[in-house]
Amino acid sequence: MGNSQWYSYLLYVLMPAICVYGHPDPNPMINPKCENPNNITFYSYHIHILFWQQNNQSYTNAMQLKKEFIEAFDVNESADCNDLNSTHNENPPLCIVDFDYPEPACPFLTSEWAAFVPNDGSKNDIFAKTVPW
């Protein structure tokens, strides 16, 4: 492996670690040591659709899937989708939370769109409907 290939490989391996970031969770109900993982509550999920931003077919397929998702679940695409408090059980409704195009955003190395999926734990839970779809 030449030097340029080695540097490219190293960058590829390290880039996700460099890009990953998060926010502290002030929720006192969460044990930071995860000593009792049986009591963890998941309030929400994200569904991420990644696509190659420089590939027209990949982009077209991703946008078609987004259109079909919006239609299938009656998502208001223009609604404010603030999911910053979603880990604290203050969930917005099902919504499109991200659309990173034409430039990818960390931690992803490609463009993506994402749906915020609240988890209310009921039989009619939208998570149980969206994931199999």
Short mmCIF file of C-alpha atoms in Angstrom, two decimals:
data_model
loop_
_atom_site.label_atom_id
_atom_site.label_comp_id
_atom_site.label_asym_id
_atom_site.label_seq_id
_atom_site.Cartn_x
_atom_site.Cartn_y
_atom_site.Cartn_z
CA MET A 1 0.00 0.00 0.00
CA GLY A 2 1.48 3.35 -1.05
CA ASN A 3 1.63 6.41 1.21
CA SER A 4 -1.34 8.13 -0.44
CA GLN A 5 -3.47 4.99 -0.11
CA TRP A 6 -2.39 4.62 3.51
CA TYR A 7 -3.34 8.23 4.32
CA SER A 8 -6.70 7.79 2.58
CA TYR A 9 -7.35 4.61 4.54
CA LEU A 10 -6.36 6.29 7.80
CA LEU A 11 -8.63 9.26 7.07
CA TYR A 12 -11.50 6.90 6.22
CA VAL A 13 -11.06 5.04 9.51
CA LEU A 14 -10.63 8.13 11.69
CA MET A 15 -13.23 10.44 10.08
CA PRO A 16 -16.26 8.90 11.83
CA ALA A 17 -14.50 9.20 15.19
CA ILE A 18 -13.64 12.83 14.48
CA CYS A 19 -17.18 13.68 13.39
CA VAL A 20 -19.13 11.94 16.14
CA TYR A 21 -20.49 14.29 18.72
CA GLY A 22 -23.33 14.27 21.20
CA HIS A 23 -24.89 16.12 24.05
CA PRO A 24 -24.95 15.21 27.70
CA ASP A 25 -28.20 13.73 28.89
CA PRO A 26 -29.35 15.49 32.06
CA ASN A 27 -32.11 12.92 32.62
CA PRO A 28 -31.57 11.64 36.21
CA MET A 29 -33.48 8.43 35.36
CA ILE A 30 -30.62 7.21 33.15
CA ASN A 31 -27.81 5.45 34.92
CA PRO A 32 -24.57 6.64 33.27
CA LYS A 33 -22.86 3.33 34.06
CA CYS A 34 -25.75 1.30 32.59
CA GLU A 35 -25.58 -1.01 35.57
CA ASN A 36 -29.23 -1.93 35.10
CA PRO A 37 -29.99 -1.96 31.37
CA ASN A 38 -33.40 -3.58 31.95
CA ASN A 39 -34.94 -0.26 33.00
CA ILE A 40 -33.97 1.79 29.92
CA THR A 41 -36.81 3.54 28.11
CA PHE A 42 -36.52 4.39 24.43
CA TYR A 43 -38.64 7.46 23.74
CA SER A 44 -37.83 7.79 20.07
CA TYR A 45 -35.87 6.53 17.11
CA HIS A 46 -34.46 7.86 13.85
CA ILE A 47 -34.64 6.16 10.49
CA HIS A 48 -31.69 7.29 8.33
CA ILE A 49 -31.61 6.83 4.58
CA LEU A 50 -28.09 7.32 3.25
CA PHE A 51 -27.36 7.93 -0.43
CA TRP A 52 -24.47 8.87 -2.68
CA GLN A 53 -24.88 12.59 -3.32
CA GLN A 54 -22.88 12.50 -6.56
CA ASN A 55 -24.82 9.58 -8.05
CA ASN A 56 -28.04 10.68 -9.77
CA GLN A 57 -29.68 7.25 -9.47
CA SER A 58 -28.88 7.00 -5.77
CA TYR A 59 -30.25 10.52 -5.15
CA THR A 60 -33.38 9.83 -7.22
CA ASN A 61 -34.08 6.57 -5.38
CA ALA A 62 -33.63 8.24 -1.99
CA MET A 63 -35.98 11.08 -2.90
CA GLN A 64 -38.57 8.61 -4.22
CA LEU A 65 -38.38 6.65 -0.97
CA LYS A 66 -38.77 9.90 1.00
CA LYS A 67 -41.83 10.86 -1.08
CA GLU A 68 -43.40 7.43 -0.55
CA PHE A 69 -42.63 7.52 3.19
CA ILE A 70 -44.26 10.96 3.53
CA GLU A 71 -47.34 9.78 1.65
CA ALA A 72 -47.60 6.43 3.46
CA PHE A 73 -47.48 8.01 6.93
CA ASP A 74 -49.08 11.40 6.18
CA VAL A 75 -45.99 13.33 7.29
CA ASN A 76 -46.12 17.13 7.17
CA GLU A 77 -42.72 17.74 5.62
CA SER A 78 -42.79 21.47 6.37
CA ALA A 79 -43.53 20.97 10.09
CA ASP A 80 -40.88 22.03 12.59
CA CYS A 81 -39.15 18.83 13.60
CA ASN A 82 -37.28 19.76 16.76
CA ASP A 83 -36.15 16.50 18.29
CA LEU A 84 -33.65 18.00 20.75
CA ASN A 85 -35.76 16.99 23.76
CA SER A 86 -36.82 13.62 22.40
CA THR A 87 -34.67 11.75 24.88
CA HIS A 88 -36.67 13.33 27.67
CA ASN A 89 -40.10 12.15 26.51
CA GLU A 90 -41.05 15.47 24.91
CA ASN A 91 -41.53 14.08 21.44
CA PRO A 92 -42.60 15.84 18.28
CA PRO A 93 -44.82 13.80 15.96
CA LEU A 94 -43.42 11.66 13.15
CA CYS A 95 -41.46 14.10 11.01
CA ILE A 96 -38.52 14.56 8.65
CA VAL A 97 -35.70 15.66 10.93
CA ASP A 98 -32.67 15.84 8.63
CA PHE A 99 -31.91 16.38 4.98
CA ASP A 100 -28.17 16.60 4.54
CA TYR A 101 -27.67 17.30 0.85
CA PRO A 102 -25.62 18.10 -1.17
CA GLU A 103 -22.98 17.90 1.57
CA PRO A 104 -22.98 15.09 4.13
CA ALA A 105 -23.08 15.91 7.82
CA CYS A 106 -21.25 14.07 10.57
CA PRO A 107 -21.22 11.30 11.49
CA PHE A 108 -22.27 10.18 8.00
CA LEU A 109 -19.87 10.15 5.07
CA THR A 110 -22.67 10.40 2.51
CA SER A 111 -25.77 12.54 2.18
CA GLU A 112 -28.88 11.42 4.04
CA TRP A 113 -32.41 12.18 5.04
CA ALA A 114 -33.90 11.01 8.32
CA ALA A 115 -37.28 10.59 9.93
CA PHE A 116 -37.89 11.15 13.63
CA VAL A 117 -40.05 8.33 14.98
CA PRO A 118 -41.62 8.80 18.43
CA ASN A 119 -42.24 5.72 20.55
CA ASP A 120 -45.41 5.95 22.59
CA GLY A 121 -45.44 2.25 23.51
CA SER A 122 -49.04 1.68 22.43
CA LYS A 123 -50.45 -0.93 20.03
CA ASN A 124 -50.74 1.85 17.45
CA ASP A 125 -47.13 2.86 17.94
CA ILE A 126 -45.79 4.51 14.80
CA PHE A 127 -42.43 2.75 15.29
CA ALA A 128 -44.12 -0.61 14.82
CA LYS A 129 -45.59 0.65 11.55
CA THR A 130 -42.66 2.51 10.03
CA VAL A 131 -39.85 0.02 10.55
CA PRO A 132 -41.45 -2.94 8.72
CA TRP A 133 -42.59 -0.60 5.96
#
